[in-house]
Amino acid sequence: LDVDTVHQEQIVLRKQVEATSIVVDSLKGNTQYFVYIRSVCAENNYSIWTEPIIFTTYCNPMPIDTLFNFDDESSRYFPTYHEGTNKNTAYALPLCFSNLHPEIPFTSSNNTEVYPYLIKNTSSIQYSRSGDYALRFYRKYASKAGGILVMPAIEEDFSDRQLTFWMRSVYHSLSTGNLTVTHIGKNYARKITVGTMTDPADPATFEPLAIVEYPYVYGSLSSTDKVSDDPNGYMYWVKCAVPLAGAKGKYIAFKNDEYDDKEYNNVYIDDIEITKFTCVTPNGVLIDSITSTSFDVDVTIDNLPQGFEIQYSTDKNFVENIQTKTTYSLPITISNLSPATT
């Protein structure tokens, strides 16, 4: 490119400076820019222009009530580090999202094993809750843990807000409705860490808020189960909520971390939203001190509500044999259980 012959309307800024650094503002969000520099040695005596420095500005902050459902075909892109690889929809990200890893660079052979990405339903398999796309967080081997997906900045107060999203670790056949349960196997973590970042390009700024776990464990679902068997009608998707009060950054992020020495992890996430809350959802539920007839329950929660309601059952679908316990404080011991019973 001959910079001197470019039409003026194509140039955002052309400026001569004497210092070695300059701040250029008034740029547009989510826009690619090309920067050329040359030396001025004397009047009408210039060096040749450098090769272009290419970058894309961050997106403008999103409204706090935005629903991220990834259904708009035009709202996805291929990150620049995928240039030169065999492009595929598996490499795509939602518009204004970014992904990164603190140690492992992207390559075409490891992208889906390290980096979060958008996965598209096929003609026979449904991964998403709505539309054709969902976020996938897949980690093959604990040594590849650490992949982060960063949401666009949200420049509003989080003090009375919570992040809600739908989560699943299984997928299903479109023709039969049968589940594929490989990813809730014994060596799969079924977890994701939610946090915030102050710098979306620096993994070191990630501050965790909560670890969220898909509740269906190994053995609780099988390949003979169908999505229509879910008594809640949610196709075995689970709605999760993480309070954002006290968040240190304005970039909400999901981290596919290392969990409990599990070699693998696989989570699908869809329909992300930031909402106001009137009653905080407990996180970090701990079941402990299990005996033949009792167990203890405790939770992690920042703002204590008036009380807690606990339900437990021997029926995985919570249709029959439901027991309810109300308490004003935790921890609490649940007694009078049947020995050797799940």
Short mmCIF file of C-alpha atoms in Angstrom, two decimals, residues 32-303:
data_model
loop_
_atom_site.label_atom_id
_atom_site.label_comp_id
_atom_site.label_asym_id
_atom_site.label_seq_id
_atom_site.Cartn_x
_atom_site.Cartn_y
_atom_site.Cartn_z
CA GLN A 32 -9.96 -2.99 12.63
CA TYR A 33 -7.28 -0.33 12.14
CA PHE A 34 -4.03 -0.26 10.13
CA VAL A 35 -1.18 1.86 11.43
CA TYR A 36 1.81 3.01 9.34
CA ILE A 37 4.78 5.02 10.68
CA ARG A 38 7.73 6.72 9.01
CA SER A 39 10.61 8.87 10.21
CA VAL A 40 10.81 12.59 9.49
CA CYS A 41 14.49 13.44 9.06
CA ALA A 42 14.14 16.96 7.70
CA GLU A 43 11.66 19.02 5.74
CA ASN A 44 10.55 16.91 2.77
CA ASN A 45 12.98 14.17 3.83
CA TYR A 46 11.17 11.01 4.98
CA SER A 47 11.91 7.35 5.41
CA ILE A 48 9.71 4.80 3.72
CA TRP A 49 6.56 3.74 5.57
CA THR A 50 6.71 0.74 7.90
CA GLU A 51 4.70 -2.38 7.27
CA PRO A 52 1.19 -2.01 8.73
CA ILE A 53 0.50 -2.70 12.38
CA ILE A 54 -2.99 -4.20 12.49
CA PHE A 55 -5.28 -4.33 15.51
CA THR A 56 -8.96 -4.36 16.38
CA THR A 57 -10.39 -2.14 19.11
CA TYR A 58 -12.46 -3.58 21.94
CA CYS A 59 -16.21 -3.47 21.60
CA ASN A 60 -18.17 -0.71 23.25
CA PRO A 61 -19.66 -1.74 26.61
CA MET A 62 -22.81 -3.84 26.35
CA PRO A 63 -26.11 -2.99 28.05
CA ILE A 64 -26.40 -4.90 31.31
CA ASP A 65 -29.68 -6.59 30.31
CA THR A 66 -28.34 -8.11 27.07
CA LEU A 67 -29.30 -11.75 26.44
CA PHE A 68 -26.41 -13.67 24.89
CA ASN A 69 -28.03 -16.61 23.09
CA PHE A 70 -25.63 -16.83 20.10
CA ASP A 71 -28.50 -17.36 17.64
CA ASP A 72 -27.72 -14.52 15.22
CA GLU A 73 -25.60 -15.87 12.36
CA SER A 74 -24.01 -12.44 11.82
CA SER A 75 -22.90 -12.18 15.45
CA ARG A 76 -19.88 -14.45 15.31
CA TYR A 77 -16.36 -14.13 13.98
CA PHE A 78 -13.04 -15.89 13.56
CA PRO A 79 -10.32 -14.55 15.89
CA THR A 80 -7.26 -13.24 14.07
CA TYR A 81 -4.99 -15.98 15.43
CA HIS A 82 -6.96 -18.48 13.35
CA GLU A 83 -5.64 -16.92 10.13
CA GLY A 84 -3.80 -19.49 8.09
CA THR A 85 -5.65 -22.44 9.63
CA ASN A 86 -8.43 -24.49 8.14
CA LYS A 87 -11.34 -22.30 9.15
CA ASN A 88 -14.36 -24.10 10.54
CA THR A 89 -17.39 -23.01 12.53
CA ALA A 90 -15.77 -24.76 15.50
CA TYR A 91 -13.23 -21.94 15.64
CA ALA A 92 -15.83 -19.19 15.81
CA LEU A 93 -16.61 -16.95 18.79
CA PRO A 94 -19.56 -14.69 19.58
CA LEU A 95 -19.06 -11.12 18.42
CA CYS A 96 -17.13 -9.07 21.02
CA PHE A 97 -16.12 -12.19 23.00
CA SER A 98 -12.50 -13.33 23.18
CA ASN A 99 -10.70 -16.45 24.31
CA LEU A 100 -7.20 -16.98 25.61
CA HIS A 101 -4.96 -19.31 27.59
CA PRO A 102 -2.23 -18.29 30.03
CA GLU A 103 0.35 -20.70 28.61
CA ILE A 104 -0.74 -22.65 25.54
CA PRO A 105 -0.77 -20.84 22.16
CA PHE A 106 -3.51 -21.60 19.65
CA THR A 107 -2.79 -24.21 16.97
CA SER A 108 -5.17 -25.81 14.51
CA SER A 109 -4.58 -29.19 16.18
CA ASN A 110 -5.37 -28.21 19.77
CA ASN A 111 -7.94 -25.44 19.44
CA THR A 112 -10.99 -27.41 20.60
CA GLU A 113 -9.02 -29.12 23.38
CA VAL A 114 -7.83 -25.86 24.96
CA TYR A 115 -9.84 -22.86 23.80
CA PRO A 116 -13.57 -22.27 24.43
CA TYR A 117 -15.55 -21.86 21.21
CA LEU A 118 -19.01 -21.87 19.62
CA ILE A 119 -20.25 -25.30 18.63
CA LYS A 120 -22.98 -25.70 16.04
CA ASN A 121 -25.72 -28.31 16.02
CA THR A 122 -25.42 -30.88 13.25
CA SER A 123 -28.19 -32.49 11.24
CA SER A 124 -28.35 -35.27 13.84
CA ILE A 125 -27.06 -33.82 17.15
CA GLN A 126 -28.26 -30.92 19.31
CA TYR A 127 -25.72 -29.23 21.57
CA SER A 128 -27.57 -25.95 22.17
CA ARG A 129 -30.51 -25.04 24.38
CA SER A 130 -31.89 -22.53 21.86
CA GLY A 131 -31.00 -21.82 18.26
CA ASP A 132 -28.14 -23.65 16.55
CA TYR A 133 -25.16 -22.60 18.67
CA ALA A 134 -23.87 -22.99 22.22
CA LEU A 135 -20.57 -22.27 23.92
CA ARG A 136 -18.42 -25.33 24.47
CA PHE A 137 -15.74 -25.62 27.14
CA TYR A 138 -13.84 -28.82 26.45
CA ARG A 139 -10.57 -29.77 28.06
CA LYS A 140 -8.64 -32.88 27.09
CA TYR A 141 -6.12 -33.71 29.83
CA ALA A 142 -5.53 -31.71 33.00
CA SER A 143 -2.32 -30.27 31.51
CA LYS A 144 -4.46 -28.19 29.14
CA ALA A 145 -6.59 -26.58 31.85
CA GLY A 146 -6.88 -22.80 31.92
CA GLY A 147 -8.76 -21.79 28.76
CA ILE A 148 -10.76 -18.58 29.33
CA LEU A 149 -13.72 -17.08 27.49
CA VAL A 150 -14.15 -13.33 28.10
CA MET A 151 -17.46 -11.51 27.63
CA PRO A 152 -17.68 -7.90 26.41
CA ALA A 153 -17.25 -5.13 28.98
CA ILE A 154 -20.33 -4.12 30.93
CA GLU A 155 -19.89 -0.66 32.46
CA GLU A 156 -22.60 -0.75 35.11
CA ASP A 157 -22.94 -1.48 38.80
CA PHE A 158 -22.96 -5.20 39.63
CA SER A 159 -23.92 -4.84 43.30
CA ASP A 160 -27.53 -6.01 42.85
CA ARG A 161 -26.94 -8.23 39.82
CA GLN A 162 -26.38 -11.90 39.14
CA LEU A 163 -25.09 -13.78 36.12
CA THR A 164 -27.51 -16.46 34.94
CA PHE A 165 -26.84 -19.08 32.28
CA TRP A 166 -27.98 -22.54 31.23
CA MET A 167 -25.49 -25.39 31.50
CA ARG A 168 -25.35 -28.99 30.31
CA SER A 169 -22.62 -31.63 29.95
CA VAL A 170 -24.59 -34.04 27.76
CA TYR A 171 -26.03 -33.69 24.26
CA HIS A 172 -28.81 -35.53 22.45
CA SER A 173 -29.89 -37.08 19.18
CA LEU A 174 -32.33 -35.01 17.17
CA SER A 175 -33.99 -38.11 15.73
CA THR A 176 -34.45 -40.22 18.89
CA GLY A 177 -33.93 -37.76 21.75
CA ASN A 178 -31.46 -40.14 23.41
CA LEU A 179 -28.69 -38.61 25.48
CA THR A 180 -24.97 -39.07 24.91
CA VAL A 181 -23.54 -39.22 28.43
CA THR A 182 -19.84 -39.73 27.71
CA HIS A 183 -18.95 -36.34 29.20
CA ILE A 184 -20.38 -37.10 32.64
CA GLY A 185 -18.07 -40.11 32.92
CA LYS A 186 -15.97 -40.92 35.98
CA ASN A 187 -13.02 -38.86 34.80
CA TYR A 188 -14.99 -35.76 33.73
CA ALA A 189 -15.25 -32.72 36.03
CA ARG A 190 -18.50 -31.19 34.62
CA LYS A 191 -17.51 -27.78 36.07
CA ILE A 192 -16.82 -24.19 35.05
CA THR A 193 -15.32 -21.29 37.03
CA VAL A 194 -17.07 -17.93 36.72
CA GLY A 195 -15.11 -14.77 37.47
CA THR A 196 -14.26 -11.30 36.23
CA MET A 197 -11.22 -9.66 34.64
CA THR A 198 -9.93 -6.10 34.65
CA ASP A 199 -7.90 -6.69 31.45
CA PRO A 200 -9.49 -9.04 28.90
CA ALA A 201 -6.09 -9.72 27.32
CA ASP A 202 -4.32 -10.69 30.56
CA PRO A 203 -5.22 -14.07 32.11
CA ALA A 204 -3.49 -13.02 35.34
CA THR A 205 -6.32 -10.53 36.05
CA PHE A 206 -8.93 -13.32 36.30
CA GLU A 207 -10.60 -13.23 39.72
CA PRO A 208 -12.88 -16.22 40.46
CA LEU A 209 -16.37 -15.70 41.85
CA ALA A 210 -17.76 -19.24 41.90
CA ILE A 211 -17.21 -22.78 40.61
CA VAL A 212 -20.42 -24.10 39.06
CA GLU A 213 -20.98 -27.85 38.66
CA TYR A 214 -23.40 -29.71 36.42
CA PRO A 215 -25.39 -31.74 38.97
CA TYR A 216 -25.95 -34.94 36.98
CA VAL A 217 -23.09 -37.21 38.04
CA TYR A 218 -21.69 -40.43 36.60
CA GLY A 219 -24.39 -43.09 36.58
CA SER A 220 -27.31 -40.70 37.10
CA LEU A 221 -28.10 -40.61 33.37
CA SER A 222 -27.66 -43.25 30.68
CA SER A 223 -27.82 -43.50 26.91
CA THR A 224 -31.34 -44.93 27.21
CA ASP A 225 -32.57 -41.68 28.79
CA LYS A 226 -34.25 -39.19 26.48
CA VAL A 227 -34.43 -35.41 26.77
CA SER A 228 -38.20 -35.78 27.11
CA ASP A 229 -37.62 -37.74 30.35
CA ASP A 230 -36.53 -34.58 32.18
CA PRO A 231 -39.46 -33.96 34.56
CA ASN A 232 -38.69 -30.22 34.52
CA GLY A 233 -39.00 -30.07 30.75
CA TYR A 234 -35.53 -28.51 30.39
CA MET A 235 -33.89 -31.30 28.32
CA TYR A 236 -31.49 -31.78 31.26
CA TRP A 237 -30.24 -28.22 31.00
CA VAL A 238 -29.74 -26.60 34.42
CA LYS A 239 -30.10 -22.88 35.09
CA CYS A 240 -27.21 -21.49 37.14
CA ALA A 241 -26.89 -18.16 38.95
CA VAL A 242 -23.77 -16.43 40.28
CA PRO A 243 -24.06 -13.19 42.31
CA LEU A 244 -21.79 -10.46 40.94
CA ALA A 245 -21.58 -8.26 44.04
CA GLY A 246 -17.94 -7.53 44.85
CA ALA A 247 -16.71 -8.30 41.33
CA LYS A 248 -13.33 -6.63 40.72
CA GLY A 249 -13.58 -6.32 36.92
CA LYS A 250 -16.12 -5.35 34.31
CA TYR A 251 -15.28 -8.28 32.02
CA ILE A 252 -17.18 -11.41 33.06
CA ALA A 253 -15.26 -14.54 32.15
CA PHE A 254 -15.59 -18.34 32.22
CA LYS A 255 -12.50 -20.43 32.96
CA ASN A 256 -12.11 -24.11 32.09
CA ASP A 257 -9.85 -24.86 35.03
CA GLU A 258 -8.35 -27.94 36.66
CA TYR A 259 -10.82 -29.68 38.99
CA ASP A 260 -10.37 -32.49 41.50
CA ASP A 261 -7.62 -34.21 39.52
CA LYS A 262 -10.09 -34.98 36.71
CA GLU A 263 -8.39 -35.47 33.36
CA TYR A 264 -11.28 -34.16 31.26
CA ASN A 265 -13.95 -31.51 31.37
CA ASN A 266 -16.86 -30.77 29.06
CA VAL A 267 -19.56 -28.13 29.54
CA TYR A 268 -22.05 -26.51 27.15
CA ILE A 269 -23.37 -23.04 28.07
CA ASP A 270 -26.22 -21.12 26.45
CA ASP A 271 -28.52 -18.14 27.06
CA ILE A 272 -26.31 -15.97 29.28
CA GLU A 273 -27.91 -12.97 30.96
CA ILE A 274 -27.20 -10.49 33.75
CA THR A 275 -30.30 -9.90 35.84
CA LYS A 276 -31.34 -8.22 39.07
CA PHE A 277 -31.90 -10.57 41.96
CA THR A 278 -34.30 -10.35 44.88
CA CYS A 279 -33.16 -13.59 46.51
CA VAL A 280 -29.60 -14.87 46.15
CA THR A 281 -29.07 -18.42 44.88
CA PRO A 282 -26.73 -20.41 47.18
CA ASN A 283 -23.40 -21.45 45.69
CA GLY A 284 -20.86 -23.93 46.90
CA VAL A 285 -23.35 -26.42 48.32
CA LEU A 286 -21.44 -28.94 50.44
CA ILE A 287 -22.75 -32.39 51.36
CA ASP A 288 -20.52 -33.86 54.04
CA SER A 289 -20.32 -36.29 56.98
CA ILE A 290 -22.38 -38.94 55.21
CA THR A 291 -23.34 -41.88 57.43
CA SER A 292 -25.73 -44.81 56.96
CA THR A 293 -28.69 -42.66 58.03
CA SER A 294 -27.70 -38.98 57.78
CA PHE A 295 -25.71 -36.27 56.01
CA ASP A 296 -24.71 -32.65 56.69
CA VAL A 297 -25.55 -29.69 54.41
CA ASP A 298 -23.74 -26.34 54.20
CA VAL A 299 -23.54 -23.57 51.60
CA THR A 300 -21.43 -20.58 50.67
CA ILE A 301 -23.46 -17.37 50.44
CA ASP A 302 -22.51 -13.73 50.92
CA ASN A 303 -25.86 -12.27 51.98
#
